[in-house]
Amino acid sequence: MPELAYVNGTWSTIEAACVSIDDRGFQFGDGVYEVIRSYDGRLWALDRHLRRLEHSMRAIALTGAPTAEVKPRIIELFERGQMREGVVYLQVTRGVAPRRHAYNAGGQPTVVMTVRAQHAVDIQLYASGVPAITVPEIRWSRRDIKSTNLLGNILAKQRAVESGAYEAIFVEADGRVTEGSSTNVFIVRKGCLLTREKGPHILAGITRDLIVETALEQGISVEERPFTVEEMRAADELFLTGTGTEVLGVVTLDQQRIQMGRVGDLTRALLDAFHERVRQARDD
Ligand SMILES: Cc1ncc(COP(=O)(O)O)c(C=O)c1O
């Protein structure tokens, strides 16, 4: 199971791969990325990830790496890596240039990819649920762009880890919840799902969308709208979604229990339904 890297057409081990220190990704975080996992030797939701990559690139006027050209490289990387349960990390930056804030449109972007083994979430956590904390939303106002510039997310996650929690959930100054540092957030109220609507406030998570679609297929109603931290604390269930996280129940928030402090029935049912969808390879 070789772990491999690709940098602008050059294949190597991950250790041997390098980019210039003048790369705008390194200097400014001027780039976008995707994380794509595989299940049983098949890349999951690849086209959805590519559509989101396209959205991110368009939003920052990053040209020169059309997804039609990137897609076969991703597939080749994945095939070379021979992973059954793997993760492809893909980053496109605005490339190498003298360090100036303004960029020259039409420069040559840097495309970096790696494939590695997937380090799945400890299976016990799906049964026990995880603790989360709330943190002030300090990030910029274009969270729909999957930017490599993740300082706000990193600082939040660090606070979570240092306080023994799995995730930090961002709350805006007016009390509205956005998302986790690397996950989307759902609450359950009276059998209905509630999650923040798509738009600039959150990343349009691929798993989020799949869970919304799966719930609707099962006749569960879903509201996509802002909700407050009070609504979250009073929820019947609270869970996180993400590519690596899948569907993970939160049982304490800022050390206060959510309901009985157990993973909720709907959370479990949606995780099962998600796994069934994976088995059916239904990711279009
Ligand atoms: C800020 C943020 N929100 C949500 C998600 C979940 O998105 P996805 O389900 O596409 O992995 C991520 C994933 O990395 C993220 O970084």
PDB file of C-alpha atoms and ligand atoms in Angstrom:
ATOM      1  CA  MET A   1       0.000   0.000   0.000  1.00  0.00           C
ATOM      2  CA  PRO A   2       2.336   2.787  -1.141  1.00  0.00           C
ATOM      3  CA  GLU A   3       1.682   6.306   0.116  1.00  0.00           C
ATOM      4  CA  LEU A   4       2.426   8.641  -2.772  1.00  0.00           C
ATOM      5  CA  ALA A   5       2.633  12.271  -3.774  1.00  0.00           C
ATOM      6  CA  TYR A   6       2.041  14.169  -6.983  1.00  0.00           C
ATOM      7  CA  VAL A   7       3.293  17.716  -7.577  1.00  0.00           C
ATOM      8  CA  ASN A   8       2.546  19.289 -10.970  1.00  0.00           C
ATOM      9  CA  GLY A   9       3.077  16.095 -12.936  1.00  0.00           C
ATOM     10  CA  THR A  10       5.896  14.637 -10.814  1.00  0.00           C
ATOM     11  CA  TRP A  11       5.241  11.443  -8.855  1.00  0.00           C
ATOM     12  CA  SER A  12       7.267  10.624  -5.747  1.00  0.00           C
ATOM     13  CA  THR A  13       7.155   9.390  -2.202  1.00  0.00           C
ATOM     14  CA  ILE A  14       5.525  11.851   0.185  1.00  0.00           C
ATOM     15  CA  GLU A  15       8.903  12.558   1.857  1.00  0.00           C
ATOM     16  CA  ALA A  16      10.554  13.433  -1.470  1.00  0.00           C
ATOM     17  CA  ALA A  17       7.783  15.751  -2.721  1.00  0.00           C
ATOM     18  CA  CYS A  18       8.481  19.476  -2.540  1.00  0.00           C
ATOM     19  CA  VAL A  19       7.168  22.870  -3.613  1.00  0.00           C
ATOM     20  CA  SER A  20       8.935  26.225  -3.797  1.00  0.00           C
ATOM     21  CA  ILE A  21       9.010  28.473  -0.729  1.00  0.00           C
ATOM     22  CA  ASP A  22       7.696  31.153  -3.112  1.00  0.00           C
ATOM     23  CA  ASP A  23       4.531  29.180  -3.671  1.00  0.00           C
ATOM     24  CA  ARG A  24       1.551  31.381  -2.815  1.00  0.00           C
ATOM     25  CA  GLY A  25       0.020  28.468  -0.980  1.00  0.00           C
ATOM     26  CA  PHE A  26       2.962  28.508   1.431  1.00  0.00           C
ATOM     27  CA  GLN A  27       3.290  32.322   1.581  1.00  0.00           C
ATOM     28  CA  PHE A  28      -0.381  33.298   1.833  1.00  0.00           C
ATOM     29  CA  GLY A  29      -2.569  30.212   2.068  1.00  0.00           C
ATOM     30  CA  ASP A  30      -3.673  31.282  -1.423  1.00  0.00           C
ATOM     31  CA  GLY A  31      -5.177  27.972  -2.435  1.00  0.00           C
ATOM     32  CA  VAL A  32      -8.065  25.578  -2.077  1.00  0.00           C
ATOM     33  CA  TYR A  33      -8.269  21.886  -1.267  1.00  0.00           C
ATOM     34  CA  GLU A  34     -10.362  18.742  -1.041  1.00  0.00           C
ATOM     35  CA  VAL A  35     -10.131  15.579   1.025  1.00  0.00           C
ATOM     36  CA  ILE A  36     -11.611  12.524  -0.675  1.00  0.00           C
ATOM     37  CA  ARG A  37     -11.791   9.132   0.954  1.00  0.00           C
ATOM     38  CA  SER A  38     -12.305   5.678  -0.466  1.00  0.00           C
ATOM     39  CA  TYR A  39     -14.364   2.782   0.765  1.00  0.00           C
ATOM     40  CA  ASP A  40     -13.424  -0.700  -0.324  1.00  0.00           C
ATOM     41  CA  GLY A  41     -11.201   0.460  -3.161  1.00  0.00           C
ATOM     42  CA  ARG A  42     -13.630   3.024  -4.600  1.00  0.00           C
ATOM     43  CA  LEU A  43     -13.280   6.803  -4.315  1.00  0.00           C
ATOM     44  CA  TRP A  44     -16.379   8.092  -2.540  1.00  0.00           C
ATOM     45  CA  ALA A  45     -18.345  11.039  -3.946  1.00  0.00           C
ATOM     46  CA  LEU A  46     -15.512  12.042  -6.276  1.00  0.00           C
ATOM     47  CA  ASP A  47     -17.700  14.113  -8.596  1.00  0.00           C
ATOM     48  CA  ARG A  48     -19.265  15.992  -5.685  1.00  0.00           C
ATOM     49  CA  HIS A  49     -15.788  16.851  -4.401  1.00  0.00           C
ATOM     50  CA  LEU A  50     -14.775  18.018  -7.875  1.00  0.00           C
ATOM     51  CA  ARG A  51     -17.851  20.238  -8.132  1.00  0.00           C
ATOM     52  CA  ARG A  52     -16.999  21.817  -4.791  1.00  0.00           C
ATOM     53  CA  LEU A  53     -13.372  22.247  -5.864  1.00  0.00           C
ATOM     54  CA  GLU A  54     -14.609  24.039  -8.963  1.00  0.00           C
ATOM     55  CA  HIS A  55     -16.793  26.282  -6.785  1.00  0.00           C
ATOM     56  CA  SER A  56     -13.810  27.142  -4.554  1.00  0.00           C
ATOM     57  CA  MET A  57     -11.521  27.851  -7.505  1.00  0.00           C
ATOM     58  CA  ARG A  58     -14.110  30.018  -9.234  1.00  0.00           C
ATOM     59  CA  ALA A  59     -14.715  31.947  -6.027  1.00  0.00           C
ATOM     60  CA  ILE A  60     -11.056  32.959  -5.783  1.00  0.00           C
ATOM     61  CA  ALA A  61     -10.535  33.310  -9.565  1.00  0.00           C
ATOM     62  CA  LEU A  62      -7.989  30.484  -9.569  1.00  0.00           C
ATOM     63  CA  THR A  63      -7.606  29.267 -13.136  1.00  0.00           C
ATOM     64  CA  GLY A  64      -5.334  26.885 -15.019  1.00  0.00           C
ATOM     65  CA  ALA A  65      -6.244  23.612 -13.295  1.00  0.00           C
ATOM     66  CA  PRO A  66      -9.559  22.545 -14.830  1.00  0.00           C
ATOM     67  CA  THR A  67     -11.223  19.717 -12.930  1.00  0.00           C
ATOM     68  CA  ALA A  68     -11.550  17.775 -16.197  1.00  0.00           C
ATOM     69  CA  GLU A  69      -7.737  17.527 -16.156  1.00  0.00           C
ATOM     70  CA  VAL A  70      -7.391  17.059 -12.409  1.00  0.00           C
ATOM     71  CA  LYS A  71      -9.893  14.194 -12.203  1.00  0.00           C
ATOM     72  CA  PRO A  72      -7.858  11.623 -14.203  1.00  0.00           C
ATOM     73  CA  ARG A  73      -4.780  12.512 -12.127  1.00  0.00           C
ATOM     74  CA  ILE A  74      -6.719  11.823  -8.912  1.00  0.00           C
ATOM     75  CA  ILE A  75      -7.850   8.478 -10.269  1.00  0.00           C
ATOM     76  CA  GLU A  76      -4.321   7.613 -11.378  1.00  0.00           C
ATOM     77  CA  LEU A  77      -2.890   8.559  -7.968  1.00  0.00           C
ATOM     78  CA  PHE A  78      -5.487   6.452  -6.223  1.00  0.00           C
ATOM     79  CA  GLU A  79      -4.836   3.473  -8.503  1.00  0.00           C
ATOM     80  CA  ARG A  80      -1.072   3.761  -8.013  1.00  0.00           C
ATOM     81  CA  GLY A  81      -1.602   3.864  -4.248  1.00  0.00           C
ATOM     82  CA  GLN A  82      -3.639   0.631  -4.284  1.00  0.00           C
ATOM     83  CA  MET A  83      -5.544   1.587  -1.153  1.00  0.00           C
ATOM     84  CA  ARG A  84      -8.846   0.012  -0.245  1.00  0.00           C
ATOM     85  CA  GLU A  85      -9.467   2.469   2.606  1.00  0.00           C
ATOM     86  CA  GLY A  86      -7.482   5.523   1.580  1.00  0.00           C
ATOM     87  CA  VAL A  87      -7.553   9.311   1.614  1.00  0.00           C
ATOM     88  CA  VAL A  88      -6.652  11.527  -1.302  1.00  0.00           C
ATOM     89  CA  TYR A  89      -5.646  15.043  -0.301  1.00  0.00           C
ATOM     90  CA  LEU A  90      -5.701  17.538  -3.167  1.00  0.00           C
ATOM     91  CA  GLN A  91      -4.526  21.123  -3.028  1.00  0.00           C
ATOM     92  CA  VAL A  92      -4.476  23.707  -5.809  1.00  0.00           C
ATOM     93  CA  THR A  93      -2.607  26.933  -5.091  1.00  0.00           C
ATOM     94  CA  ARG A  94      -2.048  30.043  -7.177  1.00  0.00           C
ATOM     95  CA  GLY A  95       1.497  28.874  -7.789  1.00  0.00           C
ATOM     96  CA  VAL A  96       4.990  30.333  -7.532  1.00  0.00           C
ATOM     97  CA  ALA A  97       5.491  34.100  -7.751  1.00  0.00           C
ATOM     98  CA  PRO A  98       7.503  36.855  -6.038  1.00  0.00           C
ATOM     99  CA  ARG A  99       5.840  37.592  -2.703  1.00  0.00           C
ATOM    100  CA  ARG A 100       3.298  40.306  -3.412  1.00  0.00           C
ATOM    101  CA  HIS A 101      -0.263  40.307  -2.171  1.00  0.00           C
ATOM    102  CA  ALA A 102      -1.825  41.010  -5.569  1.00  0.00           C
ATOM    103  CA  TYR A 103      -1.486  38.186  -8.057  1.00  0.00           C
ATOM    104  CA  ASN A 104      -0.963  37.966 -11.788  1.00  0.00           C
ATOM    105  CA  ALA A 105      -4.081  36.454 -13.290  1.00  0.00           C
ATOM    106  CA  GLY A 106      -3.386  33.407 -15.427  1.00  0.00           C
ATOM    107  CA  GLY A 107      -0.251  32.220 -13.586  1.00  0.00           C
ATOM    108  CA  GLN A 108       0.596  28.522 -13.410  1.00  0.00           C
ATOM    109  CA  PRO A 109      -1.135  26.943 -10.401  1.00  0.00           C
ATOM    110  CA  THR A 110       0.483  24.290  -8.245  1.00  0.00           C
ATOM    111  CA  VAL A 111      -1.420  21.020  -7.990  1.00  0.00           C
ATOM    112  CA  VAL A 112      -0.367  18.851  -5.061  1.00  0.00           C
ATOM    113  CA  MET A 113      -1.907  15.498  -4.220  1.00  0.00           C
ATOM    114  CA  THR A 114      -1.177  12.725  -1.778  1.00  0.00           C
ATOM    115  CA  VAL A 115      -2.734   9.353  -1.142  1.00  0.00           C
ATOM    116  CA  ARG A 116      -2.457   7.789   2.293  1.00  0.00           C
ATOM    117  CA  ALA A 117      -4.149   5.131   4.361  1.00  0.00           C
ATOM    118  CA  GLN A 118      -7.351   6.270   6.046  1.00  0.00           C
ATOM    119  CA  HIS A 119      -7.123   6.581   9.819  1.00  0.00           C
ATOM    120  CA  ALA A 120     -10.718   5.948  10.691  1.00  0.00           C
ATOM    121  CA  VAL A 121     -12.402   7.411  13.762  1.00  0.00           C
ATOM    122  CA  ASP A 122     -12.221   4.961  16.698  1.00  0.00           C
ATOM    123  CA  ILE A 123     -15.323   2.815  16.212  1.00  0.00           C
ATOM    124  CA  GLN A 124     -16.082   3.041  19.949  1.00  0.00           C
ATOM    125  CA  LEU A 125     -16.784   6.740  19.569  1.00  0.00           C
ATOM    126  CA  TYR A 126     -19.779   6.067  17.324  1.00  0.00           C
ATOM    127  CA  ALA A 127     -21.345   4.106  20.165  1.00  0.00           C
ATOM    128  CA  SER A 128     -20.307   6.347  23.057  1.00  0.00           C
ATOM    129  CA  GLY A 129     -20.611   9.725  21.340  1.00  0.00           C
ATOM    130  CA  VAL A 130     -18.088  12.520  21.820  1.00  0.00           C
ATOM    131  CA  PRO A 131     -17.711  15.743  23.788  1.00  0.00           C
ATOM    132  CA  ALA A 132     -17.726  19.087  21.968  1.00  0.00           C
ATOM    133  CA  ILE A 133     -17.186  22.674  23.004  1.00  0.00           C
ATOM    134  CA  THR A 134     -18.496  25.938  21.591  1.00  0.00           C
ATOM    135  CA  VAL A 135     -16.098  28.646  20.434  1.00  0.00           C
ATOM    136  CA  PRO A 136     -16.652  32.156  19.054  1.00  0.00           C
ATOM    137  CA  GLU A 137     -16.871  32.292  15.270  1.00  0.00           C
ATOM    138  CA  ILE A 138     -13.738  34.244  14.371  1.00  0.00           C
ATOM    139  CA  ARG A 139     -13.285  33.142  10.759  1.00  0.00           C
ATOM    140  CA  TRP A 140     -13.856  35.140   7.584  1.00  0.00           C
ATOM    141  CA  SER A 141     -17.224  35.448   5.880  1.00  0.00           C
ATOM    142  CA  ARG A 142     -16.597  33.094   2.921  1.00  0.00           C
ATOM    143  CA  ARG A 143     -16.605  29.735   4.638  1.00  0.00           C
ATOM    144  CA  ASP A 144     -18.126  28.134   1.546  1.00  0.00           C
ATOM    145  CA  ILE A 145     -14.642  28.364  -0.019  1.00  0.00           C
ATOM    146  CA  LYS A 146     -12.564  25.369   1.015  1.00  0.00           C
ATOM    147  CA  SER A 147      -9.474  27.487   1.535  1.00  0.00           C
ATOM    148  CA  THR A 148      -6.154  26.052   2.685  1.00  0.00           C
ATOM    149  CA  ASN A 149      -6.015  29.019   5.051  1.00  0.00           C
ATOM    150  CA  LEU A 150      -7.411  27.281   8.114  1.00  0.00           C
ATOM    151  CA  LEU A 151      -6.073  29.352  11.011  1.00  0.00           C
ATOM    152  CA  GLY A 152      -9.475  29.881  12.640  1.00  0.00           C
ATOM    153  CA  ASN A 153     -10.313  26.196  12.320  1.00  0.00           C
ATOM    154  CA  ILE A 154      -6.928  25.129  13.679  1.00  0.00           C
ATOM    155  CA  LEU A 155      -7.105  27.395  16.737  1.00  0.00           C
ATOM    156  CA  ALA A 156     -10.621  26.162  17.488  1.00  0.00           C
ATOM    157  CA  LYS A 157      -9.697  22.489  17.119  1.00  0.00           C
ATOM    158  CA  GLN A 158      -6.683  22.995  19.351  1.00  0.00           C
ATOM    159  CA  ARG A 159      -8.940  24.431  22.061  1.00  0.00           C
ATOM    160  CA  ALA A 160     -11.191  21.410  21.706  1.00  0.00           C
ATOM    161  CA  VAL A 161      -8.329  18.951  21.971  1.00  0.00           C
ATOM    162  CA  GLU A 162      -6.793  20.779  24.933  1.00  0.00           C
ATOM    163  CA  SER A 163     -10.113  20.617  26.757  1.00  0.00           C
ATOM    164  CA  GLY A 164     -10.538  16.916  26.027  1.00  0.00           C
ATOM    165  CA  ALA A 165     -13.238  17.423  23.379  1.00  0.00           C
ATOM    166  CA  TYR A 166     -13.478  15.963  19.900  1.00  0.00           C
ATOM    167  CA  GLU A 167     -14.749  19.047  18.130  1.00  0.00           C
ATOM    168  CA  ALA A 168     -15.182  22.812  18.504  1.00  0.00           C
ATOM    169  CA  ILE A 169     -18.473  24.223  17.229  1.00  0.00           C
ATOM    170  CA  PHE A 170     -18.437  27.825  16.049  1.00  0.00           C
ATOM    171  CA  VAL A 171     -21.089  30.263  17.320  1.00  0.00           C
ATOM    172  CA  GLU A 172     -21.515  33.712  15.784  1.00  0.00           C
ATOM    173  CA  ALA A 173     -21.736  36.845  17.958  1.00  0.00           C
ATOM    174  CA  ASP A 174     -25.551  36.817  17.647  1.00  0.00           C
ATOM    175  CA  GLY A 175     -25.710  33.257  18.982  1.00  0.00           C
ATOM    176  CA  ARG A 176     -26.189  31.453  15.669  1.00  0.00           C
ATOM    177  CA  VAL A 177     -24.338  28.196  15.117  1.00  0.00           C
ATOM    178  CA  THR A 178     -22.327  27.739  11.935  1.00  0.00           C
ATOM    179  CA  GLU A 179     -20.342  24.467  11.872  1.00  0.00           C
ATOM    180  CA  GLY A 180     -17.539  22.546  13.532  1.00  0.00           C
ATOM    181  CA  SER A 181     -13.835  23.151  12.898  1.00  0.00           C
ATOM    182  CA  SER A 182     -13.850  20.303  10.357  1.00  0.00           C
ATOM    183  CA  THR A 183     -17.456  19.099  10.416  1.00  0.00           C
ATOM    184  CA  ASN A 184     -21.030  20.238   9.819  1.00  0.00           C
ATOM    185  CA  VAL A 185     -23.480  20.309  12.708  1.00  0.00           C
ATOM    186  CA  PHE A 186     -27.002  18.861  12.892  1.00  0.00           C
ATOM    187  CA  ILE A 187     -29.503  18.937  15.709  1.00  0.00           C
ATOM    188  CA  VAL A 188     -32.626  16.818  16.102  1.00  0.00           C
ATOM    189  CA  ARG A 189     -35.828  18.308  17.500  1.00  0.00           C
ATOM    190  CA  LYS A 190     -39.031  16.298  17.756  1.00  0.00           C
ATOM    191  CA  GLY A 191     -37.871  13.879  15.082  1.00  0.00           C
ATOM    192  CA  CYS A 192     -36.842  16.616  12.611  1.00  0.00           C
ATOM    193  CA  LEU A 193     -33.333  17.466  11.502  1.00  0.00           C
ATOM    194  CA  LEU A 194     -32.090  21.005  11.624  1.00  0.00           C
ATOM    195  CA  THR A 195     -28.843  22.209  10.081  1.00  0.00           C
ATOM    196  CA  ARG A 196     -27.459  25.544   8.909  1.00  0.00           C
ATOM    197  CA  GLU A 197     -28.475  26.445   5.364  1.00  0.00           C
ATOM    198  CA  LYS A 198     -25.810  26.425   2.660  1.00  0.00           C
ATOM    199  CA  GLY A 199     -24.271  29.763   1.765  1.00  0.00           C
ATOM    200  CA  PRO A 200     -21.240  31.793   2.833  1.00  0.00           C
ATOM    201  CA  HIS A 201     -21.632  30.914   6.532  1.00  0.00           C
ATOM    202  CA  ILE A 202     -20.603  27.263   6.211  1.00  0.00           C
ATOM    203  CA  LEU A 203     -18.727  24.827   4.066  1.00  0.00           C
ATOM    204  CA  ALA A 204     -21.205  22.850   1.977  1.00  0.00           C
ATOM    205  CA  GLY A 205     -20.120  19.505   3.385  1.00  0.00           C
ATOM    206  CA  ILE A 206     -20.442  16.531   1.052  1.00  0.00           C
ATOM    207  CA  THR A 207     -21.485  14.331   3.979  1.00  0.00           C
ATOM    208  CA  ARG A 208     -23.927  17.008   5.130  1.00  0.00           C
ATOM    209  CA  ASP A 209     -25.650  16.941   1.746  1.00  0.00           C
ATOM    210  CA  LEU A 210     -25.714  13.145   1.658  1.00  0.00           C
ATOM    211  CA  ILE A 211     -27.280  13.033   5.119  1.00  0.00           C
ATOM    212  CA  VAL A 212     -29.901  15.631   4.181  1.00  0.00           C
ATOM    213  CA  GLU A 213     -30.750  13.600   1.060  1.00  0.00           C
ATOM    214  CA  THR A 214     -30.792  10.293   2.959  1.00  0.00           C
ATOM    215  CA  ALA A 215     -33.049  11.715   5.676  1.00  0.00           C
ATOM    216  CA  LEU A 216     -35.513  13.102   3.110  1.00  0.00           C
ATOM    217  CA  GLU A 217     -35.586   9.735   1.315  1.00  0.00           C
ATOM    218  CA  GLN A 218     -36.559   8.147   4.622  1.00  0.00           C
ATOM    219  CA  GLY A 219     -39.377  10.603   5.208  1.00  0.00           C
ATOM    220  CA  ILE A 220     -37.531  12.532   7.931  1.00  0.00           C
ATOM    221  CA  SER A 221     -38.138  16.246   7.652  1.00  0.00           C
ATOM    222  CA  VAL A 222     -35.135  18.511   7.360  1.00  0.00           C
ATOM    223  CA  GLU A 223     -34.982  22.228   7.978  1.00  0.00           C
ATOM    224  CA  GLU A 224     -31.990  24.130   6.659  1.00  0.00           C
ATOM    225  CA  ARG A 225     -31.869  27.416   8.542  1.00  0.00           C
ATOM    226  CA  PRO A 226     -29.874  29.251  11.192  1.00  0.00           C
ATOM    227  CA  PHE A 227     -30.311  27.916  14.734  1.00  0.00           C
ATOM    228  CA  THR A 228     -29.045  29.276  18.008  1.00  0.00           C
ATOM    229  CA  VAL A 229     -26.658  27.879  20.556  1.00  0.00           C
ATOM    230  CA  GLU A 230     -29.630  27.655  22.968  1.00  0.00           C
ATOM    231  CA  GLU A 231     -31.516  25.486  20.470  1.00  0.00           C
ATOM    232  CA  MET A 232     -28.408  23.337  20.172  1.00  0.00           C
ATOM    233  CA  ARG A 233     -28.082  22.938  23.954  1.00  0.00           C
ATOM    234  CA  ALA A 234     -31.754  21.976  24.232  1.00  0.00           C
ATOM    235  CA  ALA A 235     -31.671  19.561  21.269  1.00  0.00           C
ATOM    236  CA  ASP A 236     -32.914  15.978  21.501  1.00  0.00           C
ATOM    237  CA  GLU A 237     -29.810  14.912  19.594  1.00  0.00           C
ATOM    238  CA  LEU A 238     -26.718  16.613  18.268  1.00  0.00           C
ATOM    239  CA  PHE A 239     -24.365  15.165  15.687  1.00  0.00           C
ATOM    240  CA  LEU A 240     -21.469  16.037  13.392  1.00  0.00           C
ATOM    241  CA  THR A 241     -20.877  15.038   9.786  1.00  0.00           C
ATOM    242  CA  GLY A 242     -17.719  14.951   7.701  1.00  0.00           C
ATOM    243  CA  THR A 243     -15.754  12.841   5.256  1.00  0.00           C
ATOM    244  CA  GLY A 244     -13.635  11.220   7.959  1.00  0.00           C
ATOM    245  CA  THR A 245     -16.151  11.646  10.771  1.00  0.00           C
ATOM    246  CA  GLU A 246     -19.180  10.246   8.890  1.00  0.00           C
ATOM    247  CA  VAL A 247     -22.078  10.705  11.379  1.00  0.00           C
ATOM    248  CA  LEU A 248     -20.872  11.114  14.946  1.00  0.00           C
ATOM    249  CA  GLY A 249     -23.084  11.815  17.970  1.00  0.00           C
ATOM    250  CA  VAL A 250     -22.164  14.607  20.391  1.00  0.00           C
ATOM    251  CA  VAL A 251     -23.176  13.763  23.945  1.00  0.00           C
ATOM    252  CA  THR A 252     -21.798  16.719  25.887  1.00  0.00           C
ATOM    253  CA  LEU A 253     -21.497  20.337  24.889  1.00  0.00           C
ATOM    254  CA  ASP A 254     -19.295  22.557  27.067  1.00  0.00           C
ATOM    255  CA  GLN A 255     -19.421  19.697  29.587  1.00  0.00           C
ATOM    256  CA  GLN A 256     -23.239  19.804  29.785  1.00  0.00           C
ATOM    257  CA  ARG A 257     -25.092  16.710  28.651  1.00  0.00           C
ATOM    258  CA  ILE A 258     -27.209  16.749  25.533  1.00  0.00           C
ATOM    259  CA  GLN A 259     -30.413  15.104  26.742  1.00  0.00           C
ATOM    260  CA  MET A 260     -29.377  11.906  28.555  1.00  0.00           C
ATOM    261  CA  GLY A 261     -25.783  12.085  27.385  1.00  0.00           C
ATOM    262  CA  ARG A 262     -26.267   9.177  24.981  1.00  0.00           C
ATOM    263  CA  VAL A 263     -26.078   8.917  21.208  1.00  0.00           C
ATOM    264  CA  GLY A 264     -29.603   9.449  19.882  1.00  0.00           C
ATOM    265  CA  ASP A 265     -31.684   6.956  17.891  1.00  0.00           C
ATOM    266  CA  LEU A 266     -31.909   9.128  14.804  1.00  0.00           C
ATOM    267  CA  THR A 267     -28.137   9.706  14.837  1.00  0.00           C
ATOM    268  CA  ARG A 268     -27.557   5.927  14.890  1.00  0.00           C
ATOM    269  CA  ALA A 269     -30.156   5.329  12.196  1.00  0.00           C
ATOM    270  CA  LEU A 270     -28.585   7.938   9.931  1.00  0.00           C
ATOM    271  CA  LEU A 271     -25.112   6.455  10.426  1.00  0.00           C
ATOM    272  CA  ASP A 272     -26.502   3.036   9.446  1.00  0.00           C
ATOM    273  CA  ALA A 273     -28.288   4.528   6.449  1.00  0.00           C
ATOM    274  CA  PHE A 274     -25.085   6.284   5.436  1.00  0.00           C
ATOM    275  CA  HIS A 275     -23.142   3.008   5.591  1.00  0.00           C
ATOM    276  CA  GLU A 276     -25.845   1.327   3.527  1.00  0.00           C
ATOM    277  CA  ARG A 277     -25.490   4.085   0.950  1.00  0.00           C
ATOM    278  CA  VAL A 278     -21.729   3.483   0.911  1.00  0.00           C
ATOM    279  CA  ARG A 279     -22.325  -0.266   0.386  1.00  0.00           C
ATOM    280  CA  GLN A 280     -24.588   0.565  -2.534  1.00  0.00           C
ATOM    281  CA  ALA A 281     -21.958   3.004  -3.887  1.00  0.00           C
ATOM    282  CA  ARG A 282     -24.767   5.577  -4.151  1.00  0.00           C
ATOM    283  CA  ASP A 283     -22.831   8.843  -4.139  1.00  0.00           C
ATOM    284  CA  ASP A 284     -24.085  10.643  -7.256  1.00  0.00           C
TER     285      ASP A 284
HETATM  286  C1  LIG B   1     -15.060  23.597   8.116  1.00  0.00           C
HETATM  287  C2  LIG B   1     -15.600  22.297   7.615  1.00  0.00           C
HETATM  288  N1  LIG B   1     -16.930  22.087   7.635  1.00  0.00           N
HETATM  289  C3  LIG B   1     -17.460  20.927   7.212  1.00  0.00           C
HETATM  290  C4  LIG B   1     -16.665  19.885   6.753  1.00  0.00           C
HETATM  291  C5  LIG B   1     -17.285  18.593   6.298  1.00  0.00           C
HETATM  292  O1  LIG B   1     -17.258  18.485   4.894  1.00  0.00           O
HETATM  293  P1  LIG B   1     -17.211  17.096   4.157  1.00  0.00           P
HETATM  294  O2  LIG B   1     -18.444  16.334   4.578  1.00  0.00           O
HETATM  295  O3  LIG B   1     -17.248  17.443   2.713  1.00  0.00           O
HETATM  296  O4  LIG B   1     -15.966  16.402   4.567  1.00  0.00           O
HETATM  297  C6  LIG B   1     -15.281  20.068   6.696  1.00  0.00           C
HETATM  298  C7  LIG B   1     -14.412  19.013   6.180  1.00  0.00           C
HETATM  299  O5  LIG B   1     -13.217  19.089   6.184  1.00  0.00           O
HETATM  300  C8  LIG B   1     -14.733  21.306   7.140  1.00  0.00           C
HETATM  301  O6  LIG B   1     -13.400  21.520   7.113  1.00  0.00           O
END
